[in-house]
Amino acid sequence: MIRRWSAAVVAGLLAAVTVTACGGGDDGAGSGSDDGKITLGFSQVGAESGWRTANTKSIQDSAKEAGIDLKFSDAQQKQENQIKAIRSFIQQKVDIIAFSPVVESGWDTVLKEAKDANIPVILTDRAVDSPDTSLYKTFIGSDFVEEGKKAGDWLVKEYASATDPVNIVELQGTTGSAPANDRKKGFGDVIAAEPKFKVVASQTGDFTRAKGKEVMEAFLKSNPDIDVLYAHNDDMGLGAIEAIEGAGKKPGTDIKIITVDAVRDGMQALADGKINFIVECSPLLGPQLMELVKKVNAGETVEPRVITKETTFTQEQAKAVLPERQY
Ligand code: GYE
C-alpha cells in the first residue's frame, strides 16, 4: 500500500518537473541572462558600405535605448561566418536571434536548429528564399524590387524624348543577395518596355567603393559609349565616379548616374551634380527592430512583413535635405 502511494507521488512530482521544464522552453524566453533583460543575438553582414555602418549604429543605439542586451557579430560578408554566429547564439541560449542574411539561399538548416531550440528569429534588411516561412517570425526591411523600379522610372522620364539607343552599365550588389537580385529585377522590368534602353554590361561590385571603381574602369575600357550607370548602392557609384574622372569624363554629365541608398556621401555627390538621382533605402531599422524583438519575446503576434518607408532624391532635393541628413 505504502509502496503504491509513493510511486504515485513520484510520478506526480516527475510530471510537475516536466511541465516546468517545458514551460521554460516553450515561452520563447531563453536563459541568456538572468538580469531580466532580453538578450538579442544579431549577426550583421559586414561593414561594406556607408549604409551598413549607419545600420549597425542604428541597431546598437536602439538596443541600448530599449534596454536590450545586444550580442553583435560581424560576418565580414561571409555566409559561413553568419551560420557560425547563429549557432553560437543558439548555444548561448539568447532570447531572440536577428540577422541580415548576406545572400538569399542556404539558411534552412541553421534556421531549423534555432527553431528546434525554441529561439525565435527575425530577419532584418535582407530576405531569405526558404519556402518554410515558419522558420522566422517576421522580416523587416525595404522593398528592393520597388527601389529598382523607381530607378528605372526616373531613367524612362529622363530619356523620354531620346530616339537613339541609351547604353547602360550596371554595377550589381553582392552576388546572390536580395538587394542585388531585386534591384536588378525591378530596374530591368521597367526599362524592358522600351527597346532603346540597352544594358551593355552588368557585373557585381560587391557593394563596395573599391570594387565599384575597379569594375567601372573595366566597363570604360570595353565600352566607349556609356550613357548611364546604374549602381545598386551609393558606395559603388562613388567608386565609379573616381574611375570616370580618371578616364577624363564628367560624372553626372557625360555619364548619368543613378544609385540606391542616399547615405551622406552619396547625397553630397548628388548635390554636387556628380550623381543624377538616388533612390532612398533607409538603414535606420534599429528602433522598429527593437519593438519587434520586445513583442516577439512577449509571445505577441507580429506582422510577417514590415516594409520600410522610403523616398527618392533629385539633385535639388539633395541640396535641400543634406544639412539635416542623419547618416
Ligand atoms: O543598399 C548596401 C549595403 O542590404 C539594403 O547592403 C542593404 C544593402 C545596401 O551594402 O549599401
CSV table of C-alpha atoms and ligand atoms in Angstrom, one decimal:
chain,number,residue,atom,x,y,z
A,1,MET,CA,0.0,0.0,0.0
A,2,ILE,CA,2.7,2.4,1.1
A,3,ARG,CA,4.7,1.4,-1.9
A,4,ARG,CA,1.9,2.2,-4.3
A,5,TRP,CA,1.3,5.6,-2.7
A,6,SER,CA,4.9,6.6,-3.0
A,7,ALA,CA,5.0,5.5,-6.7
A,8,ALA,CA,2.1,7.8,-7.4
A,9,VAL,CA,3.8,10.7,-5.6
A,10,VAL,CA,7.0,10.2,-7.5
A,11,ALA,CA,5.0,10.1,-10.8
A,12,GLY,CA,3.2,13.3,-9.8
A,13,LEU,CA,6.4,15.0,-8.9
A,14,LEU,CA,8.0,13.9,-12.2
A,15,ALA,CA,5.1,15.3,-14.1
A,16,ALA,CA,5.4,18.7,-12.3
A,17,VAL,CA,9.1,18.9,-13.1
A,18,THR,CA,8.5,18.0,-16.7
A,19,VAL,CA,5.8,20.7,-17.1
A,20,THR,CA,8.1,23.3,-15.5
A,21,ALA,CA,10.9,22.4,-17.9
A,22,CYS,CA,8.6,22.6,-20.9
A,23,GLY,CA,7.1,25.8,-19.8
A,24,GLY,CA,10.6,27.4,-19.6
A,25,GLY,CA,11.5,26.2,-23.1
A,26,ASP,CA,8.2,26.9,-24.8
A,27,ASP,CA,7.6,30.6,-23.9
A,28,GLY,CA,10.5,31.7,-26.2
A,29,ALA,CA,12.4,33.1,-23.3
A,30,GLY,CA,15.9,31.7,-23.2
A,31,SER,CA,18.2,31.8,-20.3
A,32,GLY,CA,20.9,34.1,-22.0
A,33,SER,CA,20.9,36.4,-19.0
A,34,ASP,CA,19.1,36.3,-15.7
A,35,ASP,CA,19.0,40.1,-15.1
A,36,GLY,CA,15.5,40.2,-16.7
A,37,LYS,CA,16.9,41.8,-19.8
A,38,ILE,CA,16.1,40.4,-23.2
A,39,THR,CA,19.2,39.1,-24.9
A,40,LEU,CA,19.4,39.6,-28.7
A,41,GLY,CA,22.0,38.0,-30.8
A,42,PHE,CA,22.5,40.0,-34.0
A,43,SER,CA,24.5,38.8,-37.0
A,44,GLN,CA,25.5,41.7,-39.3
A,45,VAL,CA,26.6,41.3,-42.9
A,46,GLY,CA,29.8,43.2,-42.5
A,47,ALA,CA,30.9,46.8,-42.9
A,48,GLU,CA,31.0,47.0,-46.7
A,49,SER,CA,29.2,50.4,-47.2
A,50,GLY,CA,28.1,53.6,-45.6
A,51,TRP,CA,24.6,52.1,-45.4
A,52,ARG,CA,25.9,49.2,-43.4
A,53,THR,CA,27.8,51.5,-41.0
A,54,ALA,CA,24.6,53.5,-40.4
A,55,ASN,CA,22.6,50.3,-40.0
A,56,THR,CA,25.0,48.9,-37.4
A,57,LYS,CA,24.9,52.2,-35.4
A,58,SER,CA,21.1,52.3,-35.5
A,59,ILE,CA,20.9,48.7,-34.2
A,60,GLN,CA,23.4,49.3,-31.4
A,61,ASP,CA,22.0,52.7,-30.3
A,62,SER,CA,18.4,51.5,-30.3
A,63,ALA,CA,19.2,48.2,-28.4
A,64,LYS,CA,20.9,50.4,-25.7
A,65,GLU,CA,17.9,52.7,-25.6
A,66,ALA,CA,15.5,49.8,-25.3
A,67,GLY,CA,17.5,48.2,-22.5
A,68,ILE,CA,18.1,45.1,-24.7
A,69,ASP,CA,21.3,43.2,-24.1
A,70,LEU,CA,22.9,43.0,-27.6
A,71,LYS,CA,25.4,40.4,-28.7
A,72,PHE,CA,26.7,41.7,-32.0
A,73,SER,CA,28.7,39.8,-34.6
A,74,ASP,CA,30.2,41.0,-37.9
A,75,ALA,CA,30.3,38.3,-40.6
A,76,GLN,CA,32.6,40.2,-43.0
A,77,GLN,CA,30.3,39.4,-45.9
A,78,LYS,CA,30.7,35.7,-45.5
A,79,GLN,CA,27.7,33.3,-45.1
A,80,GLU,CA,29.7,30.7,-43.2
A,81,ASN,CA,30.6,33.3,-40.5
A,82,GLN,CA,26.9,34.2,-40.2
A,83,ILE,CA,26.0,30.5,-39.8
A,84,LYS,CA,28.7,30.2,-37.1
A,85,ALA,CA,27.4,33.2,-35.3
A,86,ILE,CA,23.8,31.9,-35.3
A,87,ARG,CA,25.0,28.5,-33.9
A,88,SER,CA,26.9,30.3,-31.2
A,89,PHE,CA,23.8,32.4,-30.3
A,90,ILE,CA,21.8,29.1,-30.1
A,91,GLN,CA,24.5,27.7,-27.8
A,92,GLN,CA,24.4,30.8,-25.6
A,93,LYS,CA,20.6,30.5,-25.4
A,94,VAL,CA,19.9,34.0,-26.4
A,95,ASP,CA,16.2,35.0,-26.2
A,96,ILE,CA,16.0,36.2,-29.9
A,97,ILE,CA,18.2,36.0,-32.9
A,98,ALA,CA,18.1,38.7,-35.6
A,99,PHE,CA,20.2,38.8,-38.7
A,100,SER,CA,20.7,40.4,-42.1
A,101,PRO,CA,21.3,37.4,-44.4
A,102,VAL,CA,24.2,38.2,-46.8
A,103,VAL,CA,22.7,36.0,-49.5
A,104,GLU,CA,19.2,34.6,-50.0
A,105,SER,CA,19.9,30.9,-50.2
A,106,GLY,CA,21.2,28.2,-47.9
A,107,TRP,CA,19.7,29.1,-44.5
A,108,ASP,CA,17.2,26.3,-43.9
A,109,THR,CA,19.4,24.0,-41.8
A,110,VAL,CA,20.6,26.7,-39.3
A,111,LEU,CA,17.1,28.3,-39.1
A,112,LYS,CA,15.7,24.8,-38.3
A,113,GLU,CA,18.3,24.5,-35.5
A,114,ALA,CA,17.1,27.8,-34.0
A,115,LYS,CA,13.5,26.7,-34.3
A,116,ASP,CA,14.2,23.4,-32.6
A,117,ALA,CA,16.0,25.3,-29.7
A,118,ASN,CA,12.8,27.5,-29.4
A,119,ILE,CA,14.7,30.7,-30.2
A,120,PRO,CA,12.6,33.0,-32.5
A,121,VAL,CA,14.4,34.5,-35.5
A,122,ILE,CA,13.7,38.0,-37.0
A,123,LEU,CA,15.1,38.8,-40.5
A,124,THR,CA,16.3,42.4,-40.9
A,125,ASP,CA,17.1,44.2,-44.1
A,126,ARG,CA,17.5,41.2,-46.4
A,127,ALA,CA,15.3,38.2,-47.2
A,128,VAL,CA,15.9,34.5,-47.4
A,129,ASP,CA,14.4,32.3,-50.1
A,130,SER,CA,13.3,29.5,-47.7
A,131,PRO,CA,9.9,28.2,-48.7
A,132,ASP,CA,9.2,27.4,-45.0
A,133,THR,CA,8.2,30.8,-43.5
A,134,SER,CA,7.7,29.3,-40.1
A,135,LEU,CA,11.5,29.4,-39.7
A,136,TYR,CA,11.3,33.1,-38.9
A,137,LYS,CA,8.8,35.4,-37.1
A,138,THR,CA,9.0,38.4,-39.3
A,139,PHE,CA,11.0,40.2,-41.9
A,140,ILE,CA,11.6,43.9,-41.6
A,141,GLY,CA,13.3,45.8,-44.4
A,142,SER,CA,12.9,47.6,-47.8
A,143,ASP,CA,11.1,46.5,-50.9
A,144,PHE,CA,14.2,46.2,-53.2
A,145,VAL,CA,12.2,45.4,-56.3
A,146,GLU,CA,10.3,48.7,-55.8
A,147,GLU,CA,13.6,50.5,-55.4
A,148,GLY,CA,14.9,49.1,-58.7
A,149,LYS,CA,11.6,50.2,-60.4
A,150,LYS,CA,12.0,53.8,-59.0
A,151,ALA,CA,15.5,53.9,-60.6
A,152,GLY,CA,14.0,52.7,-63.9
A,153,ASP,CA,11.1,55.1,-63.8
A,154,TRP,CA,13.5,58.1,-63.4
A,155,LEU,CA,15.5,56.9,-66.4
A,156,VAL,CA,12.4,56.4,-68.6
A,157,LYS,CA,11.3,60.0,-67.8
A,158,GLU,CA,14.8,61.4,-68.2
A,159,TYR,CA,15.2,59.9,-71.7
A,160,ALA,CA,11.5,60.4,-72.7
A,161,SER,CA,12.4,62.3,-75.9
A,162,ALA,CA,15.5,60.3,-76.8
A,163,THR,CA,15.3,58.3,-80.0
A,164,ASP,CA,18.9,56.9,-80.1
A,165,PRO,CA,19.9,53.9,-78.1
A,166,VAL,CA,20.7,54.6,-74.4
A,167,ASN,CA,23.7,52.5,-73.3
A,168,ILE,CA,23.5,51.5,-69.7
A,169,VAL,CA,26.1,49.8,-67.5
A,170,GLU,CA,25.1,48.2,-64.2
A,171,LEU,CA,27.1,47.7,-61.0
A,172,GLN,CA,25.3,44.9,-59.1
A,173,GLY,CA,25.5,44.4,-55.4
A,174,THR,CA,26.8,41.2,-53.7
A,175,THR,CA,26.0,38.2,-55.9
A,176,GLY,CA,23.1,36.2,-54.6
A,177,SER,CA,22.0,38.9,-52.1
A,178,ALA,CA,18.3,40.0,-52.0
A,179,PRO,CA,19.1,43.7,-52.8
A,180,ALA,CA,21.2,42.7,-55.9
A,181,ASN,CA,18.7,40.3,-57.2
A,182,ASP,CA,15.7,42.6,-56.6
A,183,ARG,CA,17.2,45.9,-57.7
A,184,LYS,CA,18.3,44.3,-60.9
A,185,LYS,CA,14.8,42.9,-61.5
A,186,GLY,CA,12.8,46.0,-60.7
A,187,PHE,CA,15.0,48.2,-62.9
A,188,GLY,CA,15.1,45.6,-65.7
A,189,ASP,CA,11.4,45.1,-65.8
A,190,VAL,CA,10.8,48.9,-66.2
A,191,ILE,CA,13.3,49.5,-68.9
A,192,ALA,CA,12.4,46.4,-70.8
A,193,ALA,CA,9.3,48.2,-72.0
A,194,GLU,CA,11.4,50.5,-74.2
A,195,PRO,CA,13.9,48.8,-76.6
A,196,LYS,CA,16.1,51.9,-76.8
A,197,PHE,CA,17.5,51.1,-73.3
A,198,LYS,CA,20.3,48.6,-73.6
A,199,VAL,CA,22.2,47.2,-70.7
A,200,VAL,CA,25.6,46.8,-72.3
A,201,ALA,CA,27.5,45.5,-69.2
A,202,SER,CA,26.4,44.3,-65.8
A,203,GLN,CA,28.7,42.9,-63.2
A,204,THR,CA,29.0,42.7,-59.4
A,205,GLY,CA,30.9,45.4,-57.4
A,206,ASP,CA,30.1,43.6,-54.1
A,207,PHE,CA,28.5,46.8,-52.7
A,208,THR,CA,32.0,48.3,-52.0
A,209,ARG,CA,33.7,51.5,-53.3
A,210,ALA,CA,36.9,49.7,-54.2
A,211,LYS,CA,35.1,47.1,-56.3
A,212,GLY,CA,32.8,49.7,-57.9
A,213,LYS,CA,35.9,51.7,-59.1
A,214,GLU,CA,37.7,48.6,-60.4
A,215,VAL,CA,34.7,47.2,-62.3
A,216,MET,CA,33.8,50.7,-63.7
A,217,GLU,CA,37.4,51.0,-65.0
A,218,ALA,CA,36.9,47.8,-66.9
A,219,PHE,CA,33.5,48.9,-68.2
A,220,LEU,CA,35.0,52.1,-69.5
A,221,LYS,CA,37.7,50.3,-71.3
A,222,SER,CA,35.4,47.9,-73.1
A,223,ASN,CA,32.5,50.2,-73.8
A,224,PRO,CA,33.5,53.6,-75.3
A,225,ASP,CA,29.9,54.8,-75.4
A,226,ILE,CA,28.4,54.6,-71.9
A,227,ASP,CA,25.4,57.0,-71.4
A,228,VAL,CA,24.2,55.8,-68.0
A,229,LEU,CA,25.5,54.0,-64.9
A,230,TYR,CA,23.0,52.3,-62.6
A,231,ALA,CA,24.8,51.3,-59.4
A,232,HIS,CA,22.9,49.2,-56.8
A,233,ASN,CA,24.4,51.4,-54.0
A,234,ASP,CA,26.0,54.8,-53.4
A,235,ASP,CA,29.4,53.3,-52.5
A,236,MET,CA,29.8,51.5,-55.8
A,237,GLY,CA,28.6,54.7,-57.5
A,238,LEU,CA,31.2,56.8,-55.6
A,239,GLY,CA,34.0,54.4,-56.6
A,240,ALA,CA,32.8,54.5,-60.2
A,241,ILE,CA,32.9,58.3,-60.1
A,242,GLU,CA,36.6,58.1,-59.4
A,243,ALA,CA,37.0,55.7,-62.4
A,244,ILE,CA,35.0,58.1,-64.7
A,245,GLU,CA,37.0,61.1,-63.6
A,246,GLY,CA,40.2,59.1,-64.1
A,247,ALA,CA,39.2,58.4,-67.6
A,248,GLY,CA,38.8,62.1,-68.3
A,249,LYS,CA,35.0,62.1,-68.3
A,250,LYS,CA,32.5,64.1,-66.3
A,251,PRO,CA,30.3,62.0,-63.9
A,252,GLY,CA,26.7,63.3,-63.9
A,253,THR,CA,27.1,65.0,-67.3
A,254,ASP,CA,29.0,62.7,-69.8
A,255,ILE,CA,27.6,59.6,-67.9
A,256,LYS,CA,24.4,60.0,-65.9
A,257,ILE,CA,24.4,58.1,-62.6
A,258,ILE,CA,21.6,56.5,-60.6
A,259,THR,CA,22.3,54.9,-57.3
A,260,VAL,CA,20.4,53.5,-54.3
A,261,ASP,CA,20.8,54.2,-50.5
A,262,ALA,CA,21.1,58.0,-50.1
A,263,VAL,CA,23.8,58.0,-47.5
A,264,ARG,CA,25.6,61.3,-46.8
A,265,ASP,CA,28.5,60.8,-49.2
A,266,GLY,CA,26.1,59.8,-51.9
A,267,MET,CA,23.8,62.8,-51.2
A,268,GLN,CA,26.8,65.1,-51.3
A,269,ALA,CA,27.8,63.8,-54.8
A,270,LEU,CA,24.2,64.2,-55.9
A,271,ALA,CA,24.1,67.8,-54.6
A,272,ASP,CA,27.5,68.4,-56.4
A,273,GLY,CA,26.0,67.2,-59.7
A,274,LYS,CA,28.1,64.0,-59.9
A,275,ILE,CA,25.2,61.7,-59.4
A,276,ASN,CA,21.8,62.4,-61.0
A,277,PHE,CA,19.3,60.5,-59.0
A,278,ILE,CA,19.2,58.4,-55.8
A,279,VAL,CA,16.6,56.0,-54.6
A,280,GLU,CA,16.5,56.0,-50.8
A,281,CYS,CA,16.9,52.9,-48.8
A,282,SER,CA,16.8,53.5,-45.1
A,283,PRO,CA,19.3,51.9,-42.8
A,284,LEU,CA,17.6,53.1,-39.7
A,285,LEU,CA,15.9,49.8,-38.8
A,286,GLY,CA,17.0,49.7,-35.2
A,287,PRO,CA,14.0,51.3,-33.4
A,288,GLN,CA,11.5,49.2,-35.3
A,289,LEU,CA,13.6,46.1,-34.8
A,290,MET,CA,13.7,46.5,-31.0
A,291,GLU,CA,9.9,47.0,-31.0
A,292,LEU,CA,9.5,43.7,-32.8
A,293,VAL,CA,12.1,42.0,-30.5
A,294,LYS,CA,10.0,43.0,-27.4
A,295,LYS,CA,6.8,41.8,-29.0
A,296,VAL,CA,8.1,38.5,-30.2
A,297,ASN,CA,9.8,37.9,-26.8
A,298,ALA,CA,6.4,38.6,-25.1
A,299,GLY,CA,4.8,36.0,-27.3
A,300,GLU,CA,2.7,38.6,-29.2
A,301,THR,CA,1.9,38.0,-32.8
A,302,VAL,CA,3.6,40.4,-35.3
A,303,GLU,CA,3.1,41.2,-38.9
A,304,PRO,CA,5.0,38.7,-41.1
A,305,ARG,CA,6.4,41.6,-43.2
A,306,VAL,CA,7.3,45.1,-42.2
A,307,ILE,CA,8.2,47.4,-45.1
A,308,THR,CA,10.4,50.5,-44.6
A,309,LYS,CA,9.1,53.8,-45.8
A,310,GLU,CA,11.4,55.5,-48.4
A,311,THR,CA,11.6,58.2,-51.0
A,312,THR,CA,13.8,59.3,-53.9
A,313,PHE,CA,16.1,62.4,-54.3
A,314,THR,CA,16.9,64.6,-57.3
A,315,GLN,CA,19.9,67.0,-57.2
A,316,GLU,CA,17.8,69.9,-56.0
A,317,GLN,CA,16.2,67.8,-53.2
A,318,ALA,CA,19.6,66.6,-52.1
A,319,LYS,CA,20.8,70.2,-51.6
A,320,ALA,CA,17.7,70.9,-49.5
A,321,VAL,CA,17.9,67.9,-47.1
A,322,LEU,CA,21.7,67.5,-46.8
A,323,PRO,CA,22.1,69.7,-43.8
A,324,GLU,CA,19.7,67.6,-41.7
A,325,ARG,CA,20.7,64.2,-43.0
A,326,GLN,CA,21.4,61.9,-40.1
A,327,TYR,CA,23.8,59.5,-41.9
B,1,GYE,O1,21.9,49.0,-50.1
B,1,GYE,C1,24.1,48.4,-49.5
B,1,GYE,C2,24.5,47.5,-48.4
B,1,GYE,O2,21.1,45.3,-47.8
B,1,GYE,C3,20.0,47.3,-48.2
B,1,GYE,O3,23.6,46.5,-48.4
B,1,GYE,C4,21.2,46.7,-47.9
B,1,GYE,C5,22.4,47.0,-48.9
B,1,GYE,C6,22.6,48.5,-49.1
B,1,GYE,O4,25.8,47.1,-48.5
B,1,GYE,O5,24.7,49.6,-49.4
